[in-house]
Coordinates of C-alpha atoms in Angstrom, one line a residue:
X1266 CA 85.0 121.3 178.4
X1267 CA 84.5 121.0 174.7
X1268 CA 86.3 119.0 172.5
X1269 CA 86.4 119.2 168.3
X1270 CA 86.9 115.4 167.1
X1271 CA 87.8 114.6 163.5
X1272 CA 86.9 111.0 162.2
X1273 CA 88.4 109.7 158.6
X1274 CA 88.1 106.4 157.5
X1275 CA 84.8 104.4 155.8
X1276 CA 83.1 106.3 158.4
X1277 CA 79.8 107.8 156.5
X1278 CA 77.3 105.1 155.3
X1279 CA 77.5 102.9 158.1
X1280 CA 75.4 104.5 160.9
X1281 CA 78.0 106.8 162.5
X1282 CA 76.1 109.9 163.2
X1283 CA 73.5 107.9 164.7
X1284 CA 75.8 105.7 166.8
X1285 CA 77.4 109.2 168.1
X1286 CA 74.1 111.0 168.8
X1287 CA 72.9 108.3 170.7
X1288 CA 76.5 108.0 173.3
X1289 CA 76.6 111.5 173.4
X1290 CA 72.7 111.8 174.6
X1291 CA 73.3 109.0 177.0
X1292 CA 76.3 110.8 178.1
X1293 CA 74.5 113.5 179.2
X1294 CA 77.2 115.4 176.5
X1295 CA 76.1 118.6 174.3
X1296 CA 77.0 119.6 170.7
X1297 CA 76.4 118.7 167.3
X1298 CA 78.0 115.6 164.7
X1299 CA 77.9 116.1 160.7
X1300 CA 78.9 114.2 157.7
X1301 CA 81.6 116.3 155.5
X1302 CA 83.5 116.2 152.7
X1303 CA 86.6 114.5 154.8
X1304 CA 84.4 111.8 157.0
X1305 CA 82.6 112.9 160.2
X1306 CA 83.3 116.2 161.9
X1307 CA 81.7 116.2 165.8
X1308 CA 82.0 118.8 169.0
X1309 CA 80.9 117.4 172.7
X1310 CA 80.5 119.4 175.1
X1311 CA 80.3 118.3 178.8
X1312 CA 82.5 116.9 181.4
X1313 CA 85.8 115.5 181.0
X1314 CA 84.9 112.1 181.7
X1315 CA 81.9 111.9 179.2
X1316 CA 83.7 113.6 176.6
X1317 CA 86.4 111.0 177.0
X1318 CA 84.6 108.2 177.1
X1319 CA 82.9 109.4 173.7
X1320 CA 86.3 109.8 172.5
X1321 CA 87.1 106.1 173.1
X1322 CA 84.0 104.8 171.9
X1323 CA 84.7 105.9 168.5
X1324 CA 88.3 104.3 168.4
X1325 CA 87.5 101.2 170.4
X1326 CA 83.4 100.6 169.6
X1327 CA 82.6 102.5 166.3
X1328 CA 79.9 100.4 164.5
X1329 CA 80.5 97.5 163.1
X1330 CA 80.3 98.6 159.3
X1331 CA 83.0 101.4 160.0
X1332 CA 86.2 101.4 159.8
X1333 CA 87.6 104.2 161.5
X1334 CA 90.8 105.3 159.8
X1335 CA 92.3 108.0 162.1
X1336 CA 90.3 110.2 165.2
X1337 CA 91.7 114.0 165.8
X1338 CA 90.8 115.8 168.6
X1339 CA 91.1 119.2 169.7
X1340 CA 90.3 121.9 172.6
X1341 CA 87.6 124.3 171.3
X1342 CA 85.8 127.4 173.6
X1343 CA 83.0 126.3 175.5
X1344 CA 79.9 127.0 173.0
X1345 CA 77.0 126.5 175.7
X1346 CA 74.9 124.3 173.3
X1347 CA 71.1 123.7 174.9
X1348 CA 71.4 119.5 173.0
X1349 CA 72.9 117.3 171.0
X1350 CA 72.1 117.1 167.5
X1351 CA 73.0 116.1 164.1
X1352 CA 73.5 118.9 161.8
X1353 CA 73.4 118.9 157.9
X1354 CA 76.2 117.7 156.1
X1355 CA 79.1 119.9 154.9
X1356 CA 80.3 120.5 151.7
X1357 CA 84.0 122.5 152.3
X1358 CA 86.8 120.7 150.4
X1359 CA 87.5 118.0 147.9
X1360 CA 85.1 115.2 148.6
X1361 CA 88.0 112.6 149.8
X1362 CA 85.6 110.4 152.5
X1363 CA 85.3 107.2 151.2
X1364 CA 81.5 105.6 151.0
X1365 CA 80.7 102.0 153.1
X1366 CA 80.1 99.1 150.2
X1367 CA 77.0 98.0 149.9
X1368 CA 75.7 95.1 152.5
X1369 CA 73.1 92.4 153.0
X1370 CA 70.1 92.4 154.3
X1371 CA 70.2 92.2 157.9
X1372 CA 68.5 89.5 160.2
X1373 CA 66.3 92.2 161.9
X1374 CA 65.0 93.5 158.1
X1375 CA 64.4 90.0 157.4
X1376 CA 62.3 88.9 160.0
X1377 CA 60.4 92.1 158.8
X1378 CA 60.2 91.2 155.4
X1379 CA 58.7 87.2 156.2
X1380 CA 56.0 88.4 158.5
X1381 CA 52.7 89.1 157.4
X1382 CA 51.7 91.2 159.8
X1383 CA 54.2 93.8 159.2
X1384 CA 54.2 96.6 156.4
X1385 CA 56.8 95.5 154.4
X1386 CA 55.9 92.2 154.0
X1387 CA 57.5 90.7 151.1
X1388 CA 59.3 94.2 149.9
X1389 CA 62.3 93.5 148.7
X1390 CA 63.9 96.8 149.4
X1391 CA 64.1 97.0 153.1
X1392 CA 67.4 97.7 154.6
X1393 CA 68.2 99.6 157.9
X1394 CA 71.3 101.4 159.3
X1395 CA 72.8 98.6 159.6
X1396 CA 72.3 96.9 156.0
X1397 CA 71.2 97.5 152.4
X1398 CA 72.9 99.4 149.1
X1399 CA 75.4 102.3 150.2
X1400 CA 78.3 102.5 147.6
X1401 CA 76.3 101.4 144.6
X1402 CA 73.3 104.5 145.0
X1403 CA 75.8 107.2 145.9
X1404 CA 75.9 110.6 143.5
X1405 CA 78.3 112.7 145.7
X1406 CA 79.5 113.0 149.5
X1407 CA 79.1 113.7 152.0
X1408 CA 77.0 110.5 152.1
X1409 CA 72.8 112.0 152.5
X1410 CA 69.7 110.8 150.5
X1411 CA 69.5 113.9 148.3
X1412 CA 73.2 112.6 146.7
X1413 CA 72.3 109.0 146.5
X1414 CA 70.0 107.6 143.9
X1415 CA 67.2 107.6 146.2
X1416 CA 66.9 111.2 146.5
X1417 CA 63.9 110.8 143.5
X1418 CA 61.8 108.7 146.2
X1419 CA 60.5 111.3 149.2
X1420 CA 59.2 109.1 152.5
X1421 CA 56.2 108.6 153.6
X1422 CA 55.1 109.5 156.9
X1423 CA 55.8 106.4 158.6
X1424 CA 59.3 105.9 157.0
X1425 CA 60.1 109.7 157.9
X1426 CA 58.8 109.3 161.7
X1427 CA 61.7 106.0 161.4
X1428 CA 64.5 108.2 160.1
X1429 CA 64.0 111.3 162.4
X1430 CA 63.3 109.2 165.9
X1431 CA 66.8 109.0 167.5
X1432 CA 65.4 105.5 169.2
X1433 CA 64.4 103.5 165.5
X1434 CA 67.4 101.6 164.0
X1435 CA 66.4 103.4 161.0
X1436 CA 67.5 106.8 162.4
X1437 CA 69.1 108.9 159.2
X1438 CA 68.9 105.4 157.3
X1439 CA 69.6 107.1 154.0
X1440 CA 68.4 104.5 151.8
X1441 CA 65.0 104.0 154.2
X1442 CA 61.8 102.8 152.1
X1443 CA 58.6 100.9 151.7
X1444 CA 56.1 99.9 149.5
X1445 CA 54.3 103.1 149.8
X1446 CA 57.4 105.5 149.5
X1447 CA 60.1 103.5 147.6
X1448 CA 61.2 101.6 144.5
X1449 CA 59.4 98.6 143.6
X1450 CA 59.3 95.4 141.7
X1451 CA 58.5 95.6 138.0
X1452 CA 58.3 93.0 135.0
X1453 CA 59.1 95.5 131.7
X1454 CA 57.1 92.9 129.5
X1455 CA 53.9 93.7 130.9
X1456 CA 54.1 96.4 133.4
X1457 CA 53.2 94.4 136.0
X1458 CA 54.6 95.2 139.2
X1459 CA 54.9 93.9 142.9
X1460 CA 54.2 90.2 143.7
X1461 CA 53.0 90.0 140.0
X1462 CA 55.6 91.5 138.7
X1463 CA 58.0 88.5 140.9
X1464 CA 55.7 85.9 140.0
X1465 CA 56.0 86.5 136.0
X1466 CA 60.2 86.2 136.7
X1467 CA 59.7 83.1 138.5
X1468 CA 57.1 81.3 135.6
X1469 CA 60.0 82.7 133.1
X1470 CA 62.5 81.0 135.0
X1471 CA 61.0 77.8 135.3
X1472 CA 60.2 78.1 131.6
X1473 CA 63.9 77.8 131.0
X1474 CA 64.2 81.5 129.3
X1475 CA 67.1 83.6 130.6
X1476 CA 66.2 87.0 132.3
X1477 CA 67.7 90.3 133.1
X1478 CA 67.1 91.3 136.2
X1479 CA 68.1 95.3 137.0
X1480 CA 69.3 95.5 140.2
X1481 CA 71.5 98.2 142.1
X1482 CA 74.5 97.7 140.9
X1483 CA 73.5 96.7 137.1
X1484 CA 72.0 93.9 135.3
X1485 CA 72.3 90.4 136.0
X1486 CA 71.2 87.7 133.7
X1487 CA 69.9 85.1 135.3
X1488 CA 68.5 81.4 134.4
X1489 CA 67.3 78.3 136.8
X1490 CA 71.0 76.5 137.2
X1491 CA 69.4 72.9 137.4
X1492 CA 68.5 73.4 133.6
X1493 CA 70.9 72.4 131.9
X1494 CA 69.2 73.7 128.5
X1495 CA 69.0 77.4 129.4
X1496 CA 72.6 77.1 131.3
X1497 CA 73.5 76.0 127.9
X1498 CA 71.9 79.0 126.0
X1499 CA 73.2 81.6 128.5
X1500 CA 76.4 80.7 127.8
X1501 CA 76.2 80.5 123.9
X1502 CA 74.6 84.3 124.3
X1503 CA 77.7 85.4 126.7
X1504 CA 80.0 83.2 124.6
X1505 CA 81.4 81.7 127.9
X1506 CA 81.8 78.2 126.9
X1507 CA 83.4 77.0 129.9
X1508 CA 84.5 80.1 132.3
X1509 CA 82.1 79.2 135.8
X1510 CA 79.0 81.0 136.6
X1511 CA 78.2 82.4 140.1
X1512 CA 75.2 80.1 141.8
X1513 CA 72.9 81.5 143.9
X1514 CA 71.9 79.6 147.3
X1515 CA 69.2 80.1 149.6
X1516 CA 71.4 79.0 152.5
X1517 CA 74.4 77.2 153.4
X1518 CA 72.8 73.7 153.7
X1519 CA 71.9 74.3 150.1
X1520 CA 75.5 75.6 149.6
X1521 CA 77.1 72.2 151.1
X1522 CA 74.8 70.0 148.6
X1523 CA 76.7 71.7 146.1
X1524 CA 80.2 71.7 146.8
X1525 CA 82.6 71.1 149.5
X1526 CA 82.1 74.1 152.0
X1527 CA 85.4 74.7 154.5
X1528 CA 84.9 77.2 157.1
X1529 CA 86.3 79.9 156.1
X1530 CA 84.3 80.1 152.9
X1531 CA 81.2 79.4 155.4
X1532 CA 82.2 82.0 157.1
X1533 CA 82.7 84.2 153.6
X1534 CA 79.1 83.6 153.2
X1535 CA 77.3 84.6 155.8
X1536 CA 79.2 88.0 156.4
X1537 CA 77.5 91.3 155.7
X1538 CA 79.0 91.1 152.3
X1539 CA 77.5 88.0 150.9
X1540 CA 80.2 87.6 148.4
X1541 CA 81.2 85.5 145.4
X1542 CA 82.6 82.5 147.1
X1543 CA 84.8 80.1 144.9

């Protein structure tokens, strides 16, 4: 049988075409899954039980940055297809598929980034399928590199053997980069970029000066919190005399020397989203 499913819902940006090409090979299942202008659009092909069970994955296991709004299904001919694949996106309709926000940096991409053997040591851009910038570096949907702000930066060959090997959580990771292929660190004063460029923002922050740091989403000025002298002159340059400032923590035992940390903020903190927690 063959079966034409319809998936709406924060469904593209959060690893979903991956996450069905990889059930549907196990399955043993044929056909084809695409990003489009209403969410994902997928045909299996196979026997009933394994297209069923594809079916129900989607409703009962999507992945865990998805969430699936409504699944469609429908009886289609037989088309006799040789695989499974993933197929470029489509671009019929008004664009009405809603983008994943953005998420942090997962444990997996961390461990990368703290050891020294690995080749993105230290680069602050990593992210994976499962984390890093989706809403705030999207152009246009359907949801692919070439309508995200990333489109400028073309992969190397490692990072392109990542995206295109069905096995590597980086599989169609749209924002996928390294230090040889992506966006990098840079100090506008000097030039400098890299570690050099990281170490001049720290020496500027220890200095007491306030900097702007350019980030996906916009600029952020930051200062060192504990002195009280540049607190004082960012808030005589924002003219926020009293309104609070966001503090940023390396962890939550830093958190909890802070403030008073209940669980459910806790809890708020660690999540994917790493939010403002008051």
């Amino acid at each position: 049988m063959r079966r034409r499913i319809r998936v709406t819902g924060t469904v593209q940006g959060v690893g979903f075409r991956p996450f069905v090409y990889r059930h549907a090979t196990r399955l043993g299942l044929r056909g084809w899954v695409q990003n489009d202008s209403a969410g994902v659009l997928i045909e299996v092909e196979g026997d009933a039980p394994a297209v069923d069970e594809v079916t129900r994955l989607l409703t009962d296991e999507p992945p865990p940055l998805a969430r699936v709004g409504n699944v469609s299904t429908e009886s289609v001919p037989v088309a006799g297809d040789a695989a499974f694949a993933i197929l470029d996106s489509g671009h019929d309709g008004e664009p009405t598929a809603p983008v994943s926000v953005d998420t942090a940096t997962c444990a997996a991409c961390l461990a990368e980034v703290d050891d020294p053997a690995d080749r993105r040591f230290r680069y602050p851009f990593t992210n994976c399928t499962d984390c890093g910038p989706r809403y705030t570096i999207v152009r246009s949907v359907p949801y692919d590199r070439p309508g995200t702000t990333m489109a400028g930066f073309t992969m190397c060959p490692a990072c392109q053997a990542e995206y295109d090997d069905p096995a590597d959580r980086r599989f169609h990771a749209q924002p996928n980069a390294c230090p040889e292929c992506g966006p990098r660190l840079r100090w506008s004063l000097s030039g400098a970029e890299g570690d050099a460029a990281l170490d001049a923002t720290v020496a500027a922050l220890r200095s007491g000066a306030v900097v702007a740091v350019k980030g996906i989403g916009g600029f952020h000025l930051a200062v060192d919190a504990t002195d009280a002298t540049a607190v004082a002159e960012l808030r005589r340059r924002k003219s926020r005399d009293h309104k609070p400032f966001a503090v940023m923590v390396a962890d939550l035992n830093a958190a909890r020397a802070l403030c008073s940390l209940g669980a459910a903020a806790a809890e708020a903190l660690m999540s994917p989203g790493r939010p403002v927690v008051i």
